[in-house]
Tab-separated table of C-alpha atoms in Angstrom:
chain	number	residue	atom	x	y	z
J	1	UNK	CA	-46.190	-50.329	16.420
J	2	UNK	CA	-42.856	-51.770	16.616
J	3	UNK	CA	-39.041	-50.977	14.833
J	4	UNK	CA	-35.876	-49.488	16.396
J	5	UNK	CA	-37.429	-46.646	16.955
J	6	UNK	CA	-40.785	-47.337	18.429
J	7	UNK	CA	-40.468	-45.360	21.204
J	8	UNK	CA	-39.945	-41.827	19.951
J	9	UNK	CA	-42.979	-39.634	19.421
J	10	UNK	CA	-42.838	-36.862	16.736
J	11	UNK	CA	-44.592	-33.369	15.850
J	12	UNK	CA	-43.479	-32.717	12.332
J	13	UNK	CA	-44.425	-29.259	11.119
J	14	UNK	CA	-42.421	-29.127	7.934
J	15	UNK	CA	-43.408	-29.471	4.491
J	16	UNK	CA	-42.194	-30.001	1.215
J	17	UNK	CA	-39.159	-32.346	1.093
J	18	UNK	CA	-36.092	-31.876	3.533
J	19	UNK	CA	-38.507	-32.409	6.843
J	20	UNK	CA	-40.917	-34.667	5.415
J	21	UNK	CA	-38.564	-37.065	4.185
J	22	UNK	CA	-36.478	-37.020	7.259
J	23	UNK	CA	-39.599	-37.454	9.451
J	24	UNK	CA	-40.669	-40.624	6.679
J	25	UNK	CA	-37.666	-42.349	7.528
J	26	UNK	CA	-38.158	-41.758	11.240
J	27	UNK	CA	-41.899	-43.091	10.857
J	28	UNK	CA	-40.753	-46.053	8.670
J	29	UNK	CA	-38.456	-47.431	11.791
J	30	UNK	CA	-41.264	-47.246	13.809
J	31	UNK	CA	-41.512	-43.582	15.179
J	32	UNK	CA	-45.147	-42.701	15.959
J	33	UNK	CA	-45.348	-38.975	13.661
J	34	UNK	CA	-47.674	-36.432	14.186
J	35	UNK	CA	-48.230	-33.670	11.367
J	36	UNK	CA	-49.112	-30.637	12.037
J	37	UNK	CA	-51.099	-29.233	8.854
J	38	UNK	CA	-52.408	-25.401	8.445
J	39	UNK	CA	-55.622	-25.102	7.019
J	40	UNK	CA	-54.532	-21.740	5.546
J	41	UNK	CA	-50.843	-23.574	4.020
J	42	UNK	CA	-51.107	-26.206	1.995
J	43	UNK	CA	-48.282	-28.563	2.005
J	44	UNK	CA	-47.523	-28.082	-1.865
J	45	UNK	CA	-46.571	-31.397	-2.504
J	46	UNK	CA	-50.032	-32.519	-2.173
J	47	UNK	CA	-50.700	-30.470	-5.919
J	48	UNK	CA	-47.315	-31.847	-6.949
J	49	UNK	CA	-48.227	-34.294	-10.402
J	50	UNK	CA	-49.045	-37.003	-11.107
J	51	UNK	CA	-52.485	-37.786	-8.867
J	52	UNK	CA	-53.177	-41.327	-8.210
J	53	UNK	CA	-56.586	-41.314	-7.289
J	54	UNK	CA	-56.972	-37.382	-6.424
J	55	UNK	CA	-54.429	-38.172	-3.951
J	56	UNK	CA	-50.322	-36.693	-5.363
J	57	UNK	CA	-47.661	-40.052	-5.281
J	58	UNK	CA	-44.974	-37.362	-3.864
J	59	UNK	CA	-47.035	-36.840	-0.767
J	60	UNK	CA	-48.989	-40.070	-0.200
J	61	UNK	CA	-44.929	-41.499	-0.363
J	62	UNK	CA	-43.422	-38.749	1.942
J	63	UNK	CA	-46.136	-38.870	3.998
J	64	UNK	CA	-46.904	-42.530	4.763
J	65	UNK	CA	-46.692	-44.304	8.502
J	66	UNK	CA	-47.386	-40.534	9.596
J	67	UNK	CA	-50.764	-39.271	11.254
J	68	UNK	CA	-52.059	-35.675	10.508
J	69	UNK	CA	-53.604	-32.999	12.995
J	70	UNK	CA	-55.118	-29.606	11.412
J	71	UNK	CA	-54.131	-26.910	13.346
J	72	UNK	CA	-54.516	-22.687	12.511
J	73	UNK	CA	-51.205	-21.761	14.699
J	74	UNK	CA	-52.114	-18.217	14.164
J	75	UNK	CA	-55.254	-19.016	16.591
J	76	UNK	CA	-54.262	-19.279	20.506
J	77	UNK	CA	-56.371	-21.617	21.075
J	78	UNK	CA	-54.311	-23.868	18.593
J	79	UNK	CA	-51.287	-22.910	20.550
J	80	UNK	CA	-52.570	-24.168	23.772
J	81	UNK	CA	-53.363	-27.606	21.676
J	82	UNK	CA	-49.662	-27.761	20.949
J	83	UNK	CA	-48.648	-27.124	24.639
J	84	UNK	CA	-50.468	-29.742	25.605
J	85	UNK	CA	-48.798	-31.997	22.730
J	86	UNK	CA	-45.473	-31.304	23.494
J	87	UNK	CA	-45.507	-33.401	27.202
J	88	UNK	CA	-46.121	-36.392	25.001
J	89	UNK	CA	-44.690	-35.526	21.233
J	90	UNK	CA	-41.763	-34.430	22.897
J	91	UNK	CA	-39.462	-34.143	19.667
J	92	UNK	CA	-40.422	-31.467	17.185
J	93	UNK	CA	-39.014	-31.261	13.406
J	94	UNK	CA	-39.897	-27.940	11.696
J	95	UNK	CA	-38.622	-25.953	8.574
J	96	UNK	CA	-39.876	-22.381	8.641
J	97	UNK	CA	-37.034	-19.584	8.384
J	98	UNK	CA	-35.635	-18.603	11.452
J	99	UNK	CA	-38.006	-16.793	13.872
J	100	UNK	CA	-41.431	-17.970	12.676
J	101	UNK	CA	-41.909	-20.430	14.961
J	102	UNK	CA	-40.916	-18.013	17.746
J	103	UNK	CA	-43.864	-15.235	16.181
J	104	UNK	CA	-46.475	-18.381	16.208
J	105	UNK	CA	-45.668	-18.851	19.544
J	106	UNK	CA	-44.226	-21.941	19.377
J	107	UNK	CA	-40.297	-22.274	19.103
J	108	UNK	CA	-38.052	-23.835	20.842
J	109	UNK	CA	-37.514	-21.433	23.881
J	110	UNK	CA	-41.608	-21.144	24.522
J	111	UNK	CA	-41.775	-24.702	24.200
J	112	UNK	CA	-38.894	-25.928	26.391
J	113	UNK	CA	-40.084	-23.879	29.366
J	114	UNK	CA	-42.827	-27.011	29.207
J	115	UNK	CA	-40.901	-29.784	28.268
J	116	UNK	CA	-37.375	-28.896	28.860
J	117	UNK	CA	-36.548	-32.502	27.458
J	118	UNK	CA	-37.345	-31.198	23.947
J	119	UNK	CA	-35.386	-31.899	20.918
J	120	UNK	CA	-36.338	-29.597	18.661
J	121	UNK	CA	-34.885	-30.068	14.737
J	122	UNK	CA	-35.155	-27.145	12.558
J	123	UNK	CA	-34.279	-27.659	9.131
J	124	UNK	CA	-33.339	-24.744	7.044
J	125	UNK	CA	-30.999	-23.321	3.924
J	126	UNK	CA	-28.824	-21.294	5.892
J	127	UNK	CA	-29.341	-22.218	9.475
J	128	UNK	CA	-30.280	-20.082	12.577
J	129	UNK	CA	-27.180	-17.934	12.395
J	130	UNK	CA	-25.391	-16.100	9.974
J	131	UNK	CA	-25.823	-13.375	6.995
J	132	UNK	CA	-27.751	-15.691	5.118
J	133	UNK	CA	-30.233	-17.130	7.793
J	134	UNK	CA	-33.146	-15.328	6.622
J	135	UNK	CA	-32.390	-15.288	2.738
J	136	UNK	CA	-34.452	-18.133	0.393
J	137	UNK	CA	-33.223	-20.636	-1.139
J	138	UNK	CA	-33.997	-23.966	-2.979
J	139	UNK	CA	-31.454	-26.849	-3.733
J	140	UNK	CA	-29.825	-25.863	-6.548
J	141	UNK	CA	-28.889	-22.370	-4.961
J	142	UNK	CA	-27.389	-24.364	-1.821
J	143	UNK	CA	-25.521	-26.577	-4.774
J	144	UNK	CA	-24.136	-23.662	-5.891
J	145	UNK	CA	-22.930	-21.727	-2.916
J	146	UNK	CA	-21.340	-25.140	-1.362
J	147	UNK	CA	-18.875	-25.455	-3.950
J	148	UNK	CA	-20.285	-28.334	-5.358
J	149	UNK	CA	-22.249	-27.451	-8.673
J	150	UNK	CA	-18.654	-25.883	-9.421
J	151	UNK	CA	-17.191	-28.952	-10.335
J	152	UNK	CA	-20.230	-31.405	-11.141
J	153	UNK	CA	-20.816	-31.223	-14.900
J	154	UNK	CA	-18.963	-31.114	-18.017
J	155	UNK	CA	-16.445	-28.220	-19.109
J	156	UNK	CA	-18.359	-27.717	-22.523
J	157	UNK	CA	-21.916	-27.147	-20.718
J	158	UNK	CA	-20.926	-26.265	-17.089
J	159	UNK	CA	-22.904	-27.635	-13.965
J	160	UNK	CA	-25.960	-29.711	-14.320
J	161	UNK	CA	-28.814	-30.019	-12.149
J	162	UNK	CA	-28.777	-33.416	-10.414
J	163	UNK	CA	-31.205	-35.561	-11.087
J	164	UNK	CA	-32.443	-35.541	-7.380
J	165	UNK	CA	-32.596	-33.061	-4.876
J	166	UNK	CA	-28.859	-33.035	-3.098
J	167	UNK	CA	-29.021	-30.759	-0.608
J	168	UNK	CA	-32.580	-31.223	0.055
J	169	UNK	CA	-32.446	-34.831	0.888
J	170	UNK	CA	-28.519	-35.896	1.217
J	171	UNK	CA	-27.773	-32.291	3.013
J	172	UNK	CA	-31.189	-31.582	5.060
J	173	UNK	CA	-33.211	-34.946	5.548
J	174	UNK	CA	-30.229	-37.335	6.237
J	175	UNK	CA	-27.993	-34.690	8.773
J	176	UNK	CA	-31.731	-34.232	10.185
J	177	UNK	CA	-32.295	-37.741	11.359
J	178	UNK	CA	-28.802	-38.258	12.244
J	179	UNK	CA	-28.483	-35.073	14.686
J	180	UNK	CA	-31.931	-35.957	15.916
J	181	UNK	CA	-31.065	-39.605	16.852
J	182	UNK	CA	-27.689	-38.089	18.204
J	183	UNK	CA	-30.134	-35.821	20.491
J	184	UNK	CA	-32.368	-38.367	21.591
J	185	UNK	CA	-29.038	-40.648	23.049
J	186	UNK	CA	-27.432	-37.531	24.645
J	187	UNK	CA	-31.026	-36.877	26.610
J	188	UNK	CA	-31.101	-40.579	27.497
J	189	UNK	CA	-27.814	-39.920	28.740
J	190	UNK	CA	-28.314	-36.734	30.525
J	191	UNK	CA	-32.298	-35.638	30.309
J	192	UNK	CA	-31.512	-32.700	28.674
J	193	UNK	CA	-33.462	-31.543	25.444
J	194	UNK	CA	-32.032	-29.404	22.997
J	195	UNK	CA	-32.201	-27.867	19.574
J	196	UNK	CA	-30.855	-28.871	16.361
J	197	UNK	CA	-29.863	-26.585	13.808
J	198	UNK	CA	-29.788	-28.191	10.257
J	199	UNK	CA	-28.461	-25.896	7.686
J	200	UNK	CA	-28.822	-27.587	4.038
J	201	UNK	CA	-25.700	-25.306	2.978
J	202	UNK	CA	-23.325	-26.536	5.433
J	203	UNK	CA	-24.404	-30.245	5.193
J	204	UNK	CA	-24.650	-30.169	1.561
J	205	UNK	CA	-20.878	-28.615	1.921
J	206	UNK	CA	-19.320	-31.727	4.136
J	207	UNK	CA	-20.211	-34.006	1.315
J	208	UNK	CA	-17.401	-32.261	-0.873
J	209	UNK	CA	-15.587	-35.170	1.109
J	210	UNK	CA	-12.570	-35.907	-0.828
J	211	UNK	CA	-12.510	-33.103	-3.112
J	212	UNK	CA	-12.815	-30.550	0.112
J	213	UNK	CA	-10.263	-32.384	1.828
J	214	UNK	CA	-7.299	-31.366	-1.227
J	215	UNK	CA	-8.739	-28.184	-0.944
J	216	UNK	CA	-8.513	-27.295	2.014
J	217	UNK	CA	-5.487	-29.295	2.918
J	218	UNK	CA	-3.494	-28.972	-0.215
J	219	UNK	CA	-5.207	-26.189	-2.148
J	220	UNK	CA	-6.320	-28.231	-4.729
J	221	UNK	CA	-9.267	-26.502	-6.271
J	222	UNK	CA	-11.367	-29.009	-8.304
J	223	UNK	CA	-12.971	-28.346	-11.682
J	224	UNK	CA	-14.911	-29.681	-14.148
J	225	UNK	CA	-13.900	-33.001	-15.460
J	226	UNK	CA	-10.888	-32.654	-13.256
J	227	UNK	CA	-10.631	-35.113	-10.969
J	228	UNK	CA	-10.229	-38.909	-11.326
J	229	UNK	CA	-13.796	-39.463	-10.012
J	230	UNK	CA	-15.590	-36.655	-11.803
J	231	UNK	CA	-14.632	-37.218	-15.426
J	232	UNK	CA	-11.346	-36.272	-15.171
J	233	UNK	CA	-10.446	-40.021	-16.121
J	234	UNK	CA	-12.337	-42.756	-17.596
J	235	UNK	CA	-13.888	-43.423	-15.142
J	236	UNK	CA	-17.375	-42.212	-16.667
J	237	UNK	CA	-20.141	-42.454	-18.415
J	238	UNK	CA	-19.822	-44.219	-22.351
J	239	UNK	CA	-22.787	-44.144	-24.831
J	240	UNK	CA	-23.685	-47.125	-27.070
J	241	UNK	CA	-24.587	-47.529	-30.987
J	242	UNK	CA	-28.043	-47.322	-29.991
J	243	UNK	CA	-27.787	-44.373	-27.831
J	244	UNK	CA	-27.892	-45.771	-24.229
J	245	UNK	CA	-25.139	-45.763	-21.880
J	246	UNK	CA	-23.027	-47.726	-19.351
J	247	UNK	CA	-21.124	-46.871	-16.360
J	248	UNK	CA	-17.517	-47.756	-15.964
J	249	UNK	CA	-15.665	-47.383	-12.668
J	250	UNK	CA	-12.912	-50.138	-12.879
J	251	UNK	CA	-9.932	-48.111	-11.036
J	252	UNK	CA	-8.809	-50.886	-9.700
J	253	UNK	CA	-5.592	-53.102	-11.979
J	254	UNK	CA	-7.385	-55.723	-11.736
J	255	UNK	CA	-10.845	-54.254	-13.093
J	256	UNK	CA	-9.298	-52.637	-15.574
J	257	UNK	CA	-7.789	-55.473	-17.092
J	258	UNK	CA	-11.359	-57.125	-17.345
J	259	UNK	CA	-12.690	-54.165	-19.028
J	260	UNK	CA	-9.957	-53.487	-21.594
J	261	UNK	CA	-10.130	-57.729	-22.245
J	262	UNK	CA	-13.731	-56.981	-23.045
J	263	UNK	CA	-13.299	-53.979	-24.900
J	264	UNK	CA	-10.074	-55.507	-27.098
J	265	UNK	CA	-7.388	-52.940	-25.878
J	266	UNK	CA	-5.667	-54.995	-23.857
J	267	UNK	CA	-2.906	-51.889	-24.084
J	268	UNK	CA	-4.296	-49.737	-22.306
J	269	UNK	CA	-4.443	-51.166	-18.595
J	270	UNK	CA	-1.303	-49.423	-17.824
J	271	UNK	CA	-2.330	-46.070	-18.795
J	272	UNK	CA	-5.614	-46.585	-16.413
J	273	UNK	CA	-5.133	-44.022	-14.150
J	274	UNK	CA	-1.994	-42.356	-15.393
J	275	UNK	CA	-1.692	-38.793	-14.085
J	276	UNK	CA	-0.516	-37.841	-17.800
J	277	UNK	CA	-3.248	-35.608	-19.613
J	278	UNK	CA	-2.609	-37.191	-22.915
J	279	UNK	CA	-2.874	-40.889	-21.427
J	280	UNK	CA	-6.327	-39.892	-19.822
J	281	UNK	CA	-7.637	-38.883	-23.292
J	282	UNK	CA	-6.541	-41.584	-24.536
J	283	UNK	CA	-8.096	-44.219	-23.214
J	284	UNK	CA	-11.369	-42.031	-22.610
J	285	UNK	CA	-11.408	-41.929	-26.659
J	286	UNK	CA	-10.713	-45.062	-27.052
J	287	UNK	CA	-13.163	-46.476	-24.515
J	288	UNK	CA	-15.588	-44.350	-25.670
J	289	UNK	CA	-14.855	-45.672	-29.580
J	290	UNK	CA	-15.126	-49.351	-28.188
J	291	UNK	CA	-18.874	-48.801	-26.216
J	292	UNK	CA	-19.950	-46.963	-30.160
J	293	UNK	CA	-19.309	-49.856	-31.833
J	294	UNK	CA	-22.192	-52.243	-30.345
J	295	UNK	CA	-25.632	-51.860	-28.869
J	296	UNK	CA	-27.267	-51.455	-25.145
J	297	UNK	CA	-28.346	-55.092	-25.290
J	298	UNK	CA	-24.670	-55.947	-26.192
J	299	UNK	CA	-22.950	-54.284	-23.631
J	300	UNK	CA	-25.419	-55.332	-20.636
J	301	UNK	CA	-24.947	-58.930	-21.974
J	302	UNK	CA	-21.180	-59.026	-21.900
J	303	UNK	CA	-20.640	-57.360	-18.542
J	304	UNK	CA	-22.987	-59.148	-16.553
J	305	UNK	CA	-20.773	-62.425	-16.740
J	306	UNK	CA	-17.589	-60.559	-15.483
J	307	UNK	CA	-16.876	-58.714	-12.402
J	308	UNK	CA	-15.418	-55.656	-13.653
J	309	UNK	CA	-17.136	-52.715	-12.575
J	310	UNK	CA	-19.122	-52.061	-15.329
J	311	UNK	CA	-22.808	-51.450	-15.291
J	312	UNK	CA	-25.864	-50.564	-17.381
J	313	UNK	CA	-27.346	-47.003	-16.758
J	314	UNK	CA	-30.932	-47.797	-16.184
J	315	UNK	CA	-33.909	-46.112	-16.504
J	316	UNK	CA	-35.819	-45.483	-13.181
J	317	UNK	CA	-38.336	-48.648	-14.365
J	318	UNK	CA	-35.669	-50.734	-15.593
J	319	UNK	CA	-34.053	-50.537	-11.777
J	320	UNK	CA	-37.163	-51.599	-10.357
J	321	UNK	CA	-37.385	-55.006	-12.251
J	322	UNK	CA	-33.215	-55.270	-11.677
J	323	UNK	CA	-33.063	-59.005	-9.946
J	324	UNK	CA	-30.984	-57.158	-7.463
J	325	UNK	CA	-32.891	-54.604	-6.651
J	326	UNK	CA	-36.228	-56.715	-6.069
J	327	UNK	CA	-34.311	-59.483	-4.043
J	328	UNK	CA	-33.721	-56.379	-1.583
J	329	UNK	CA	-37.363	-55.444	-1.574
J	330	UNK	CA	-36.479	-51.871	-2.508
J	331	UNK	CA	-40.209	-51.271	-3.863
J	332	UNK	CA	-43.316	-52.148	-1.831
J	333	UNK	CA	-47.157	-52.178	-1.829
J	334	UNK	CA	-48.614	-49.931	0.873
J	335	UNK	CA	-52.537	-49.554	1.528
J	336	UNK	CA	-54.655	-47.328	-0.045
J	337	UNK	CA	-57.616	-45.416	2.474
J	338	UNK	CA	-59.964	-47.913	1.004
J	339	UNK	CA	-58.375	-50.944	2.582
J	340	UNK	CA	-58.400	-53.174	-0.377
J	341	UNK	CA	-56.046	-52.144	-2.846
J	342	UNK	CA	-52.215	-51.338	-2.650
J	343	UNK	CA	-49.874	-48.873	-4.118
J	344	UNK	CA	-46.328	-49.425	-5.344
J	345	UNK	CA	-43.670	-46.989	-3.017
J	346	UNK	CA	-39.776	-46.523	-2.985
J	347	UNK	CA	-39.379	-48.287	0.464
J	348	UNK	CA	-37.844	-47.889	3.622
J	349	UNK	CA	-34.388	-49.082	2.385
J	350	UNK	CA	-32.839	-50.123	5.715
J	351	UNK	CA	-32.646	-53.093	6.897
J	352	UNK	CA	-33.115	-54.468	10.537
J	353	UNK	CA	-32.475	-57.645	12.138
J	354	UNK	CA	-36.037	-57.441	14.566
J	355	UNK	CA	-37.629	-56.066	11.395
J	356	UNK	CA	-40.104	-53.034	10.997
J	357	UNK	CA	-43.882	-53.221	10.308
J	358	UNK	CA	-44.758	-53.161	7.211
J	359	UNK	CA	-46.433	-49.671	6.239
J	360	UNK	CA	-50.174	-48.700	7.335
J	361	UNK	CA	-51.185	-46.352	4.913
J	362	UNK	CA	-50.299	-43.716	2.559
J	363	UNK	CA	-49.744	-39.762	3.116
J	364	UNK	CA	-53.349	-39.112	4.719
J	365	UNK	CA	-55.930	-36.163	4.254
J	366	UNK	CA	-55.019	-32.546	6.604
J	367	UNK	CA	-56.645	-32.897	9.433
J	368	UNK	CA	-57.968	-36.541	9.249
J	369	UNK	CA	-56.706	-36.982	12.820
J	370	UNK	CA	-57.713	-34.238	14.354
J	371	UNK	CA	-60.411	-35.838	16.494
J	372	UNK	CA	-58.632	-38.589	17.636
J	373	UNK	CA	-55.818	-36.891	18.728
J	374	UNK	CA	-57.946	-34.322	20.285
J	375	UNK	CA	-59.955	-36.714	22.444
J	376	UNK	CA	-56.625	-38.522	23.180
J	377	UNK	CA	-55.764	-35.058	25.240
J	378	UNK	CA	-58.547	-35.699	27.274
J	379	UNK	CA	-60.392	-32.626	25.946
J	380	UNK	CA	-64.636	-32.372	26.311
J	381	UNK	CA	-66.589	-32.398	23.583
J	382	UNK	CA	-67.512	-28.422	24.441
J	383	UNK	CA	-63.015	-27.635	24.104
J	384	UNK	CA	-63.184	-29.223	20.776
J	385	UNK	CA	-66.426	-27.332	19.910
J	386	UNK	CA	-64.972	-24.437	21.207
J	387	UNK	CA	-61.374	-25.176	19.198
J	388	UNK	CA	-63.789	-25.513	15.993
J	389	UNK	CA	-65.106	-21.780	16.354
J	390	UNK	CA	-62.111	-19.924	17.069
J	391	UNK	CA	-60.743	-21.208	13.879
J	392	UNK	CA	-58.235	-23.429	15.637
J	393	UNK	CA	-59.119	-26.383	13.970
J	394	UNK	CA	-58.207	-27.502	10.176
């Protein structure tokens, strides 16, 4: 195996999205991952639709580049497998509410006493600490207590539900791989281990960015359609005669003057980001009058010769056959378990100078390493027999 991060080793017992998509970055730059899969808990992205083969395309994506151990952590016996794991998978990512791990037998305090290099990443909605810590939650809850869903939507319908999982994947997979990298240069530094604690909430509440900055600083509370970046201006969405729509975000003079040339309101580039409330409308009416008048086909045509900020909202297939888009690679073919065919996966979108591999293999069966990884412990064929009857073994 080779990438950037070759070196790190990785027991990943999370499942649904936040940890598996954080530990399928790690994997795609080269990180040798190591599932850890209940017999008794199915991951339930692996029922998630549509099947490919009897196999789900959310899981065999997530779960690519990763190797998978089955493991009954309610059995001793399993415990003692994942004692002996953690001297060489010394970073751990899991996502179980606070204190579960510790009841298995196998959070971060029990497991630093043998490896006190540990970096151990837990991934939650609330965190470890906190009112909250052991309430549930999915993303659009975390959405919604951040701040954000306050003032993402339109004042006539109120908040929408993104159209991915924010705090799932911008709040919990990305702050996961970035304080877990930040761990593993602060050990190099010192040796020392340590635990990370990811709360979905709070990351998902730093990317208010901007609009928490006047808050807090100014006391600027934003709305709906209040603000020049979320529809407050026209700098939004605009539907076409034929019911498709493009995105405009030409803020700059110099944009805007290419878009109202386009548009034949030439009139209206000084009123582009006028504070006035009656200026705003304005040229939100009138662009949106202008876009009405021709098609899709029209619009995409005319804007692709100019530089002006102004782009066609595609559907998910339409981006993958944009010439931009597939001269960055951004979809690729990985193999399927019988070795001869290939299939088609959002991929690793970073880009190295050494390069990465290219993927192995998709999201794998529970358990189908168990043996290997087993023998690779050194354990007798009578430990793994004996593993097998305790119930250890998925």
């Amino acid at each position: 195996m080779s990438g950037p991060l070759a070196s790190l080793k990785i027991l990943d017992f999370s499942t649904l999205l936040p940890g598996p998509f954080a530990s399928l970055l790690l994997a795609d730059m080269g990180a040798q991952v190591l599932r850890v899969e209940s017999p008794g808990r199915v991951d339930l992205t692996r029922a998630l639709p549509p099947h490919v083969d009897g196999t789900s395309a959310s899981h065999a994506w997530l779960n690519r580049n990763k190797d998978s151990i089955g493991l009954n952590l309610k059995a001793p016996e399993a415990l003692e497998v994942v004692r002996r794991l953690i001297m060489e998978y010394d970073i751990v990512i899991e996502q179980f509410r606070p204190g579960v791990m510790d009841k298995l037998g196998v959070g971060y305090a029990a497991l630093k006493e043998i490896n006190p290099r540990l970096i151990y990443v837990s991934v939650t909605g609330y965190g470890q600490t906190g009112p909250y810590r052991d309430r549930a939650g999915h993303d659009i809850n975390y959405l919604a207590l951040s701040g954000l869903a306050s003032y993402t939507g339109r004042r006539e319908s109120g908040p929408v539900p993104p159209g991915m999982q924010v705090a799932d994947v911008a709040g919990g997979s990305m702050h996961a791989v970035t304080g877990l990298l930040a761990a593993v240069i602060h050990r190099q530094q010192t040796g020392e281990g340590q635990q990370v604690d990811i709360s979905m909430t709070d990351c998902v509440f730093s990317l208010n960015a901007m609009a928490g900055a006047a808050c807090l600083a100014a006391g600027q509370e934003p709305g709906l359609e209040s603000t020049v970046l979320n529809g407050g201006s026209f700098y939004d969405y605009y539907q076409t005669s034929d019911g498709r729509w493009m995105a405009v975000g030409s803020l700059e003079p110099q944009f805007m003057q290419q878009l109202c040339e386009v548009l034949g309101c030439p009139e209206l580039v000084a009123k582009g980001l006028s504070p006035l409330p009656q200026d705003r409308e304005l040229v939100k009416q009138t662009l949106g009058d202008a876009f009405a008048k021709e098609d899709f086909a029209h619009w995409q045509a005319r804007f692709a010769a100019i530089d002006a900020c102004v782009e066609p909202v595609l559907s998910l297939s339409e981006a993958v056959g944009h010439p931009q888009l597939r001269a960055r690679g951004v979809v690729q073919q990985v193999p399927l378990p019988d070795g001869e065919r290939t299939q088609s996966q959002i991929a690793c979108p970073i880009v190295f100078g050494c390069g990465v591999d290219a993927p192995r293999h998709i999201g794998k069966q529970p358990g189908e390493d168990t043996m290997r990884v087993l023998r690779g412990l050194d354990l007798s064929v009578e430990e793994i027999e004996g593993l097998r009857a305790a119930g250890a073994l998925g």
